[in-house]
Coordinates of C-alpha atoms in Angstrom, one line a residue:
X1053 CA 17.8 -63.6 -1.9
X1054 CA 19.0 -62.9 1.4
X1055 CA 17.9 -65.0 3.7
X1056 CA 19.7 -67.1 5.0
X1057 CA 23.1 -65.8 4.0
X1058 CA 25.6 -64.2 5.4
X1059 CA 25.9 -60.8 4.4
X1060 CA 27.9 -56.9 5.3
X1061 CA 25.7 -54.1 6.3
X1062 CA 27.0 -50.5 5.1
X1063 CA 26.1 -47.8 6.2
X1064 CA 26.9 -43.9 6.2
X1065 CA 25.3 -43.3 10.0
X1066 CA 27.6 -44.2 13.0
X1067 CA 24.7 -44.6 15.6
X1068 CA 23.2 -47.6 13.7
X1069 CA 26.2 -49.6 14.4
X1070 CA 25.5 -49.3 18.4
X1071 CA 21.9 -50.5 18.0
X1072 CA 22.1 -52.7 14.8
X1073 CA 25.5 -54.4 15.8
X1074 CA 25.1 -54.7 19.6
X1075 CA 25.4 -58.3 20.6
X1076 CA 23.2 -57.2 24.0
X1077 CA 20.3 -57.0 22.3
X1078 CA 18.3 -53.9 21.4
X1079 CA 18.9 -50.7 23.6
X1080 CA 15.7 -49.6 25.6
X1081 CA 15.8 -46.2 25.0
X1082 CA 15.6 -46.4 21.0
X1083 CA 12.4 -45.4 19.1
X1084 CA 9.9 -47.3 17.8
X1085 CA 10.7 -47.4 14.0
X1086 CA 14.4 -48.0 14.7
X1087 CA 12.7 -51.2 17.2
X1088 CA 10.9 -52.8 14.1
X1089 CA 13.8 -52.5 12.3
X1090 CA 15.3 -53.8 14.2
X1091 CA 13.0 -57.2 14.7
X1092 CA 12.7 -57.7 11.1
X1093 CA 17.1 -57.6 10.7
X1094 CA 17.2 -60.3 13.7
X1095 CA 15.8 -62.5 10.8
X1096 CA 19.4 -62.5 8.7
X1097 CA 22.9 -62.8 8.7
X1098 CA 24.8 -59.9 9.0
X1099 CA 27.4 -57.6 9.8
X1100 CA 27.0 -54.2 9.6
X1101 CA 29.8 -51.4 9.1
X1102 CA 30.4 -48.0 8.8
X1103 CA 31.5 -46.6 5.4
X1104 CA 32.1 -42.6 5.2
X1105 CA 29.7 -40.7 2.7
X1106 CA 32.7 -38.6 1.7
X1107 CA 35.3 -41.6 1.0
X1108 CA 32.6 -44.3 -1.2
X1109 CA 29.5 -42.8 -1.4
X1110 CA 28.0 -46.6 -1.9
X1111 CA 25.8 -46.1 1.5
X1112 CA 24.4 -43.2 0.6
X1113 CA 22.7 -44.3 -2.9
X1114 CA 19.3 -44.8 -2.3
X1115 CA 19.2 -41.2 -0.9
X1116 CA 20.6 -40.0 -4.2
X1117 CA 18.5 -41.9 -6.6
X1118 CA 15.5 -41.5 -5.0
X1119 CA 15.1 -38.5 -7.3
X1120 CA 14.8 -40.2 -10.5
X1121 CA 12.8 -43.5 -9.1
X1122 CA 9.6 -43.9 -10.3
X1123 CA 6.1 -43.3 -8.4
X1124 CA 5.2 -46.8 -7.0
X1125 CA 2.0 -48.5 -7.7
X1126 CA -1.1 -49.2 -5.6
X1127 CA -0.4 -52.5 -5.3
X1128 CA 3.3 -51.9 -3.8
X1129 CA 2.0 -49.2 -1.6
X1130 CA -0.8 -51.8 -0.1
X1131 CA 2.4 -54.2 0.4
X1132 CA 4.3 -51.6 2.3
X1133 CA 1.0 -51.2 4.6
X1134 CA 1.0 -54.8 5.2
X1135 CA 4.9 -55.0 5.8
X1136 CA 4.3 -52.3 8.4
X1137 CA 1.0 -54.0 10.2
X1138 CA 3.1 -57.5 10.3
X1139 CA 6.1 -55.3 12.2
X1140 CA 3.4 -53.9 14.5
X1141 CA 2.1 -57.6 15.1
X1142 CA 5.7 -58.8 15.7
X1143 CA 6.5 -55.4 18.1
X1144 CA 3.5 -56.7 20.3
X1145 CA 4.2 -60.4 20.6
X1146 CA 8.3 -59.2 21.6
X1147 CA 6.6 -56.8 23.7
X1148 CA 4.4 -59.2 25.4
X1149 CA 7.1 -61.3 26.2
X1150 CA 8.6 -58.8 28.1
X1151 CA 8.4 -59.8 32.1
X1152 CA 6.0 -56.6 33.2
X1153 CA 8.0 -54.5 35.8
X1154 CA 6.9 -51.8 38.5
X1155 CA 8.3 -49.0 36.3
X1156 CA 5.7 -49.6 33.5
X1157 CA 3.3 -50.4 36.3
X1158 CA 4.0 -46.9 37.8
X1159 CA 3.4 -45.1 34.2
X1160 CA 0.3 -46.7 33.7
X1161 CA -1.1 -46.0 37.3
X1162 CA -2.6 -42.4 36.4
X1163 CA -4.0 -43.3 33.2
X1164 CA -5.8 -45.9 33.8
X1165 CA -9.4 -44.9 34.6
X1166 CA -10.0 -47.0 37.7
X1167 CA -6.6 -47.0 39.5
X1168 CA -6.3 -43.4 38.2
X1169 CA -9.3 -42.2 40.5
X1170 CA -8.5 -44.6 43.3
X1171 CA -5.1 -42.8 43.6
X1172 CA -7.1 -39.5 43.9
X1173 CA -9.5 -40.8 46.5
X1174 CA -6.6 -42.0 48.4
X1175 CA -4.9 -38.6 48.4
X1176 CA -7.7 -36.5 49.0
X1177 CA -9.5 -38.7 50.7
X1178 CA -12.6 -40.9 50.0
X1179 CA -16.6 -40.3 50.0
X1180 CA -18.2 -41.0 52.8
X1181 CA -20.8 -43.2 51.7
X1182 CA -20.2 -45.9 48.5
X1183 CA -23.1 -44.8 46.5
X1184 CA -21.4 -41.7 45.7
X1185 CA -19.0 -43.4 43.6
X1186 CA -20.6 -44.2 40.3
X1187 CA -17.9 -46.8 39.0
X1188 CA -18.7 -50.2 40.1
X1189 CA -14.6 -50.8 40.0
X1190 CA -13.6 -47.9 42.1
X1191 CA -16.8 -48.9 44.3
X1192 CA -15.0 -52.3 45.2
X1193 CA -11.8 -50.3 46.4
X1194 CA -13.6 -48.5 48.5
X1195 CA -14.5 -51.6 50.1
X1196 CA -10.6 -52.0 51.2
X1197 CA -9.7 -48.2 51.3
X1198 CA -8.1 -49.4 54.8
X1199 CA -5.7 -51.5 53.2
X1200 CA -4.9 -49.2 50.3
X1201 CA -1.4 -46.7 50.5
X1202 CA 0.7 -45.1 47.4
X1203 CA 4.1 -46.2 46.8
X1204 CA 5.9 -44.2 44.4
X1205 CA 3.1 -43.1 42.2
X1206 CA 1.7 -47.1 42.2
X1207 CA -1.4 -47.4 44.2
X1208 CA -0.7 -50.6 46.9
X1209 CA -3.1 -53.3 48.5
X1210 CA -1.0 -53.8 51.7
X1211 CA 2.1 -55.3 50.0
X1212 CA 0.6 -56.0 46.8
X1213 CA 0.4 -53.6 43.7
X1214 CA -2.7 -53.1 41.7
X1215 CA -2.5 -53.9 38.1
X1216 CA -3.9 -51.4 36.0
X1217 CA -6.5 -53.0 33.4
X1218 CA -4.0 -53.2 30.6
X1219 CA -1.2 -55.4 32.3
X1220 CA -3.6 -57.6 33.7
X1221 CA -3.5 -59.9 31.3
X1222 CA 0.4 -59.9 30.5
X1223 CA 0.5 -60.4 34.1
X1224 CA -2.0 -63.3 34.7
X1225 CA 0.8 -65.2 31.4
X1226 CA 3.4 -64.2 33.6
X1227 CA 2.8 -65.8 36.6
X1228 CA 1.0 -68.8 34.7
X1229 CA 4.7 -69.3 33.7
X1230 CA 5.9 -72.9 34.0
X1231 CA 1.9 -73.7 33.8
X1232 CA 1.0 -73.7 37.8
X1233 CA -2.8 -74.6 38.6
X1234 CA -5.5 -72.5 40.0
X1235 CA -4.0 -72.9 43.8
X1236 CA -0.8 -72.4 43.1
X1237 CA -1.6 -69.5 40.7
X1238 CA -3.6 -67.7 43.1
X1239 CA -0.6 -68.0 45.9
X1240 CA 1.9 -66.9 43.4
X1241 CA -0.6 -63.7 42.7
X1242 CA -1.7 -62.8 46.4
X1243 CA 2.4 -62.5 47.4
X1244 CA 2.6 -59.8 44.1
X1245 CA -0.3 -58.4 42.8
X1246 CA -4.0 -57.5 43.5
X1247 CA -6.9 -56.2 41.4
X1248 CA -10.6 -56.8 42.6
X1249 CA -11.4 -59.9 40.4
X1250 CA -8.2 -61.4 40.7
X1251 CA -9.5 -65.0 41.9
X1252 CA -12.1 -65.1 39.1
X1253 CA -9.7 -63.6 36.6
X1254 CA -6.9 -66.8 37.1
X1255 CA -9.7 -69.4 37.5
X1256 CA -10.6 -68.0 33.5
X1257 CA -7.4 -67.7 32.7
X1258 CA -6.2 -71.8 34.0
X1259 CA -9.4 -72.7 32.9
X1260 CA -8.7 -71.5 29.0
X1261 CA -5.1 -72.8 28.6
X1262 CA -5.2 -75.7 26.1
X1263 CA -2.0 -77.2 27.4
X1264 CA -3.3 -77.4 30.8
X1265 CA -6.2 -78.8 29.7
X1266 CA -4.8 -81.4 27.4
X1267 CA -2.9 -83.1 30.3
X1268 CA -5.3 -82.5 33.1
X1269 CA -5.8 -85.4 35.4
X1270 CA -9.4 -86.9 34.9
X1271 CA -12.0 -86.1 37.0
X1272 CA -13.5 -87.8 40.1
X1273 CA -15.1 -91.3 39.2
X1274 CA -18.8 -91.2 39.2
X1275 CA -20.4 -93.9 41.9
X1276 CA -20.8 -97.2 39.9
X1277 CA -24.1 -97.3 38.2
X1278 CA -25.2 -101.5 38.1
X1279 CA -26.7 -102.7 35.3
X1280 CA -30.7 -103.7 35.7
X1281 CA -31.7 -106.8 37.5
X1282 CA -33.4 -109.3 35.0
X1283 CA -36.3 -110.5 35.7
X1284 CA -35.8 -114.3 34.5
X1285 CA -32.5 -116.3 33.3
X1286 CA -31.3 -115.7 29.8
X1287 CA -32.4 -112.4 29.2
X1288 CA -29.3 -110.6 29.2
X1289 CA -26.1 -112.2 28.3
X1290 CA -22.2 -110.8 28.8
X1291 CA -19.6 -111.9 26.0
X1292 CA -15.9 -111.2 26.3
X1293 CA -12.9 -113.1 24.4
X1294 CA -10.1 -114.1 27.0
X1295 CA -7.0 -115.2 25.7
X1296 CA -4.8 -116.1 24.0
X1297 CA -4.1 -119.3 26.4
X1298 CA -0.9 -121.7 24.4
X1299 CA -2.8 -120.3 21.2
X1300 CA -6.3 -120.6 21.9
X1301 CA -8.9 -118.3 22.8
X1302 CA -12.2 -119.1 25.1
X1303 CA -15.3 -116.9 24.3
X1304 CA -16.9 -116.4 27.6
X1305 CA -20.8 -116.3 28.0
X1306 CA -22.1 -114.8 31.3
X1307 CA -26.0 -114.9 32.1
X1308 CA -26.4 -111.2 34.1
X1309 CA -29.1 -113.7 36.0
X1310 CA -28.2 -116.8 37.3
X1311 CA -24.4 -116.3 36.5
X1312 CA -24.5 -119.4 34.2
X1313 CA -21.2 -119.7 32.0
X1314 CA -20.7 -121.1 28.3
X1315 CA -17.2 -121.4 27.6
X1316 CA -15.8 -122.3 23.6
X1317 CA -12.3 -122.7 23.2
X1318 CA -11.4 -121.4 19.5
X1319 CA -8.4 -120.4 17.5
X1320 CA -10.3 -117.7 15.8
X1321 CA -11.4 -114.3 16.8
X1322 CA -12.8 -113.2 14.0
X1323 CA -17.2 -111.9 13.2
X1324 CA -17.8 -115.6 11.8
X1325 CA -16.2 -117.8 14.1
X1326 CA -17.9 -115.6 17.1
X1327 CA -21.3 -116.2 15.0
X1328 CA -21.1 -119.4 14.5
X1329 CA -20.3 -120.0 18.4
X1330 CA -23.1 -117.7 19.5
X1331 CA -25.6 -119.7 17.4
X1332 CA -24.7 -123.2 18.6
X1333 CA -25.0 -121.8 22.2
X1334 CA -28.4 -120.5 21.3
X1335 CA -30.1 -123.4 19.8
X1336 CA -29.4 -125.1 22.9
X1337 CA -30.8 -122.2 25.1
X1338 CA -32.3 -119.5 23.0
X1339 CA -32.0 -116.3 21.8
X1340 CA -31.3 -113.6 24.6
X1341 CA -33.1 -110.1 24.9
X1342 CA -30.0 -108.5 25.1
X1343 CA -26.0 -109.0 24.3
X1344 CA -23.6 -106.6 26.0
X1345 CA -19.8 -106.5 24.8
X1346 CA -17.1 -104.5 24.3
X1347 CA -15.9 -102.4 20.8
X1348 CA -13.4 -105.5 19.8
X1349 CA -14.1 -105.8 15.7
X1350 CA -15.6 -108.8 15.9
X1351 CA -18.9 -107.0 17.6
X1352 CA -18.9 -103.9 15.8
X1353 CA -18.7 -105.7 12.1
X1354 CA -21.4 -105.4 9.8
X1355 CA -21.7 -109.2 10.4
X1356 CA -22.5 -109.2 13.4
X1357 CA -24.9 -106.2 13.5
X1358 CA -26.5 -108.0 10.5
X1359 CA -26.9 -111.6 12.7
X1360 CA -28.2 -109.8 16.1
X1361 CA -30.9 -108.2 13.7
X1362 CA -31.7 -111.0 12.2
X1363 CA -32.3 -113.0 15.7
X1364 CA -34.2 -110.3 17.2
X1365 CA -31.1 -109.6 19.9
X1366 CA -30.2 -105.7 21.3
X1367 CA -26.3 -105.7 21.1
X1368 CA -25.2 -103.4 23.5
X1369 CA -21.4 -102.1 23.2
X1370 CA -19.8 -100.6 25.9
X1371 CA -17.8 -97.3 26.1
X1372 CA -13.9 -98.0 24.7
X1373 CA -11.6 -98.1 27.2
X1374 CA -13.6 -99.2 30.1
X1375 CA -13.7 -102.3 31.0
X1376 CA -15.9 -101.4 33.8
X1377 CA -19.0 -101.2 32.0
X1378 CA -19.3 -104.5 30.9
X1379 CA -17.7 -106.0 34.6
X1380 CA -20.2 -108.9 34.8
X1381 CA -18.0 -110.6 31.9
X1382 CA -14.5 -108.6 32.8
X1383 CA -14.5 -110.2 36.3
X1384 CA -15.2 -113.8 35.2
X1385 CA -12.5 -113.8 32.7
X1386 CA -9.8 -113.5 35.7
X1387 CA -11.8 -115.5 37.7
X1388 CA -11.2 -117.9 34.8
X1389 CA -7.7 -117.7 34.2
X1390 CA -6.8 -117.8 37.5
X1391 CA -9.0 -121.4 38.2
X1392 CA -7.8 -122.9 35.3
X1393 CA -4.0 -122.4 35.9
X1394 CA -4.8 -124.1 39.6
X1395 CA -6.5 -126.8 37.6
X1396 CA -3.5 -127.8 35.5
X1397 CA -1.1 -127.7 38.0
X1398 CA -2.4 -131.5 38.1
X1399 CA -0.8 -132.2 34.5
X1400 CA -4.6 -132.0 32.8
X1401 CA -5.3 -130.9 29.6
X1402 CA -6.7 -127.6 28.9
X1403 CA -10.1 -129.1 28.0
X1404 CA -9.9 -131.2 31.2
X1405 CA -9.7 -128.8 33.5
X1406 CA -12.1 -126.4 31.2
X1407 CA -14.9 -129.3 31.9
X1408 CA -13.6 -129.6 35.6
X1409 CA -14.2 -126.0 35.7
X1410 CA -17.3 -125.7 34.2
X1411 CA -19.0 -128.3 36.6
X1412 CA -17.6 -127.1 39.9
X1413 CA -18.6 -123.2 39.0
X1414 CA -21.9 -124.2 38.1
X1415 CA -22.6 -126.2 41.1
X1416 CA -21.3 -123.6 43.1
X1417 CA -23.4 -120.8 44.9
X1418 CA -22.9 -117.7 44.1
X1419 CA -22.3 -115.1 46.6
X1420 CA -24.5 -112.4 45.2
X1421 CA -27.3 -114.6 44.5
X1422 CA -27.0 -117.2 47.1
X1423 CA -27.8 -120.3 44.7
X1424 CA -25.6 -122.2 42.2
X1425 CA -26.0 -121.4 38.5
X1426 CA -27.8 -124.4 37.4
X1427 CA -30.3 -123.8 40.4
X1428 CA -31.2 -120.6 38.7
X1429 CA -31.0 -121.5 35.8
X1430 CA -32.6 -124.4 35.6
X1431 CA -34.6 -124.6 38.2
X1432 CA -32.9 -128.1 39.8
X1433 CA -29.7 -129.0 41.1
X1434 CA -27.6 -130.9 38.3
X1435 CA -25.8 -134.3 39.9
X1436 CA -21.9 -134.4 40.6
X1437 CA -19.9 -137.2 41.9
X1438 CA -20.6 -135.9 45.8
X1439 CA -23.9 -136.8 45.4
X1440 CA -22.8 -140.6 46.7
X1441 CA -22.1 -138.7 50.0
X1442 CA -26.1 -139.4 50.2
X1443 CA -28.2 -141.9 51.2
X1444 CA -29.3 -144.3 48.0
X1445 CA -32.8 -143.3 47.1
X1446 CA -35.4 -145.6 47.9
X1447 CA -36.8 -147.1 45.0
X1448 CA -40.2 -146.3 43.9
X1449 CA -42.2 -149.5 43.8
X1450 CA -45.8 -149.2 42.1
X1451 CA -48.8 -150.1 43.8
X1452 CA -49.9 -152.0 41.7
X1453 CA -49.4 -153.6 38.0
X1454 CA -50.3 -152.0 35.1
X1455 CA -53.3 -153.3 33.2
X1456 CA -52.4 -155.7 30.7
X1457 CA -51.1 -159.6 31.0
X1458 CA -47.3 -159.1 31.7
X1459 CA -45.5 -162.6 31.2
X1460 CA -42.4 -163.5 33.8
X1461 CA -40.1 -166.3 34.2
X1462 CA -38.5 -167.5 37.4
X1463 CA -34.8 -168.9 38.0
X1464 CA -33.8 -172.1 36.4
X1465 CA -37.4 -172.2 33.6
X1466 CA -36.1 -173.6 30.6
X1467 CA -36.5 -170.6 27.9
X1468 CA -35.6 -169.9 24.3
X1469 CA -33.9 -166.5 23.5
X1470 CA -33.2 -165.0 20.9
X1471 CA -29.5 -164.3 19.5
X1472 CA -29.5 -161.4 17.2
X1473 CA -26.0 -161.0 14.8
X1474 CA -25.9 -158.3 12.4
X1475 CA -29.3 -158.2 10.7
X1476 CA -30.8 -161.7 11.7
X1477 CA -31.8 -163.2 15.2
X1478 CA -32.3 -166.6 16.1
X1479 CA -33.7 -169.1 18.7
X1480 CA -31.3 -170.3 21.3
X1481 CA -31.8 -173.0 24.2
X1482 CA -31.5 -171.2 27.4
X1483 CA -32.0 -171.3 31.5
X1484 CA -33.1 -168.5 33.4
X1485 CA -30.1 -167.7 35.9
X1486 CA -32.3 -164.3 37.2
X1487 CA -34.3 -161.6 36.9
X1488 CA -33.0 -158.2 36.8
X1489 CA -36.0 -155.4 36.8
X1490 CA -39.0 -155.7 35.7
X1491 CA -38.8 -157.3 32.5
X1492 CA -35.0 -158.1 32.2
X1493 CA -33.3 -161.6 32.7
X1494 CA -30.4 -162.7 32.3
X1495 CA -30.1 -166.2 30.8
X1496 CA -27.4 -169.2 30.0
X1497 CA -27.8 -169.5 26.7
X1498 CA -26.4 -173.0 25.0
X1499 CA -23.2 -171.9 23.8
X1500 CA -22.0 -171.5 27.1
X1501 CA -22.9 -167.9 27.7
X1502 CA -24.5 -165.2 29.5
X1503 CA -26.9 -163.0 28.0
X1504 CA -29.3 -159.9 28.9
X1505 CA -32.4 -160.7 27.5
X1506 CA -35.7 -158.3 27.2
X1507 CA -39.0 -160.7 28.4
X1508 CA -40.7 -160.3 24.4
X1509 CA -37.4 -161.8 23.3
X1510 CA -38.3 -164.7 25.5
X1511 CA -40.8 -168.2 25.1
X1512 CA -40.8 -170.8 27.5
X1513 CA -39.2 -174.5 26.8
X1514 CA -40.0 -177.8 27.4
X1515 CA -37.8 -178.9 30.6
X1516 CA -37.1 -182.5 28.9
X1517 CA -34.1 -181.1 26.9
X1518 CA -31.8 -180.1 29.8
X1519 CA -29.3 -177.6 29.8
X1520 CA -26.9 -177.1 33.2
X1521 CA -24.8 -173.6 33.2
X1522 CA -21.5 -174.0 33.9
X1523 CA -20.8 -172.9 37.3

């Protein structure tokens, strides 16, 4: 009912209004009980005054009623308890906020087991040999007894003061203020404060903070592991989507082994477009042992699972994120996008210079494996237009005829052809001009035209009806 509003405070005791209605916070020097009071009234509203017993009476009720009230219940009483552990709870988080200082340092000092024997040994002096000190801690002061002095009743490390076992950890929050790292941690602590496992102590401490560890950088990159050489082309295959390009996307194809490329340009991304892509690639080639991509939907569908199944094909996804792992594919698609803007610089269309592309990569040798694609992967060169650069091929004459009677004409026999039109053919007048191969002529047929006529669409004519080409 309370909270939340603004509220006057009466009271019949003077002294509350210097601890309750101090605006510099809570006096050191008041007890406990008045302390959790205290914490719980910072929740509300108020303003407290004084109001004489003798004038009003009003502050003084509770105190004068308490008489007739009745016994409380079990379940109030276990309420109460509660109340009072949840003030204890909130009395130690204030408390722990509270920077640690050399006083409470100082107080602690004798108490605590370890530094409380140290600080004996140092005054009366320390045994001569360290297996006559059972404690393991005390055993690693005596290691730097040299070093050790008291200050004021706090037992010192050269300049530093040693932390008795209670503060430690208050102290390691403390200086882990403003969320340092371990280096800088331990430089802030070896200016202050010493304790034998100090170092180990903050490296636990760093290494357990959750908002250090949710922003920690990553850590060093492993040395690249490559994928495994295949042993013949076509084996294992590396799709990517690059794109979009003026609207269209390309699905990219990359054989791990002779670096041979299959290019589609598409509007759609989606399982069955990729499907049906795939497939028409690999009726022309095959199915692959293996398919590598990345986690884009259109490879993790059910769809897709369901078609790499079905063609007996390992689909291998890649970790999210990290491009890396499937590079062979990655690098091509710059390489790609980065040739084809050069390519249209020269006003072609975007399936031009795809083609143009295409021909010249394959063509090309490769730098890691030394050969061009098609060598590789076909096992011949394919022909491009610099193959004029060479000498013409010398034909390949026969030795001899093949069995059988082959019939020839020479230049200027009188033939009859035949003239095929739609589905019929008939016999025209002709003269041989010349021969052209092995069974081709070409012959001036009646009509005052030239015609390429196969030898079995050819029978000889009587010379007596002339027939003189034009010339």
């Amino acid at each position: 009912m309370l909270y939340g509003r603004s509220f006057t405070l009466q009271t019949d005791h003077a002294p509350l209004l210097r601890i309750f209605g101090s605006k510099k916070g809570i006096p050191t020097y008041t007890a406990n009980r008045l302390q959790r009071w205290a914490l719980q009234l910072l929740l509300y509203n108020f303003h407290i005054e004084y109001i004489s017993t003798d004038k009003f009476g009003n502050a003084d009720v509770l105190s004068r009623l308490i008489n007739n009230h009745i016994k409380p219940d079990e379940d109030y009483i276990i309420a109460s308890v509660n109340l009072e552990e949840d003030l204890g709870s909130e009395v130690a988080d204030s408390a722990r906020q509270i920077p640690l200082n050399f006083k409470a340092v100082q107080n602690a000092t004798q108490s605590d087991p370890v530094l409380g024997e140290v600080f004996r040994f140092i005054l009366n002096g320390w045994p001569k040999s360290r297996k006559l000190i059972s404690d393991h801690e005390v055993q690693r002061f005596f290691d730097r007894q040299d070093s050790l002095s008291i200050v004021q009743g706090c037992v010192m490390f050269a300049e530093r003061i040693a932390i008795p076992s209670k503060f430690r950890n208050q102290c390691l929050q403390q200086m882990h203020k403003g969320h340092p790292g371990i280096q800088r941690m331990k430089s802030i602590a070896r200016s202050f404060v010493y304790w034998p496992s100090l170092d180990a102590d903050i490296v636990k401490f760093v290494s357990s903070c959750k908002p250090c560890a949710m922003v920690a950088k990553s850590p060093p990159l492993s040395s690249p592991q490559p994928w495994p050489k295949p042993e013949k082309p076509w084996q294992r295959l590396h799709v990517d989507y690059a794109g979009p390009i003026e609207g269209d996307y390309f699905l990219l194809l990359v054989d791990s082994f002779s670096k041979w490329v299959e290019i589609v340009k598409t509007n759609r991304t989606t399982s069955a477009a990729t499907i049906g892509i795939l497939r028409g690639i690999f009726a022309r080639f095959g199915m692959p042992i293996t398919l590598v991509s990345d986690n884009g939907s259109q490879f993790t569908s059910t769809e897709f699972a369901t078609f790499c199944v079905e063609n007996a094909i390992h689909h291998v996804t890649t970790a999210p994120y990290h491009p890396q792992s499937n590079g062979q594919v990655e690098r091509f698609v710059d390489t790609f996008k980065r040739s084809l803007r050069k390519i249209r610089e020269g006003k072609a269309t975007i399936q031009e210079a795809l083609d143009t592309f295409l021909l010249t990569y394959r063509t090309t040798p490769n730098p890691v494996t030394g050969q061009s694609p098609a060598d590789l992967m076909f096992g011949r060169p394919i022909r491009t237009c610099l193959e004029l650069l060479r000498p013409p091929p010398t034909p390949n004459v026969p030795e001899r005829q093949p069995e059988g009677k082959v019939r020839c004409f020479k230049q200027h026999d009188s033939v009859y052809a035949q003239l095929h039109s739609k589905n019929t053919w008939r016999w025209a007048a002709g003269i041989v001009l010349e021969r052209v191969g092995r069974v081709m002529y070409n012959v001036w047929i009646e009509d005052s035209r030239m015609c390429r006529i196969h030898v079995n669409q050819m029978r000889s004519r009587s010379s007596s009806n002339t027939l003189t080409p034009d010339t």
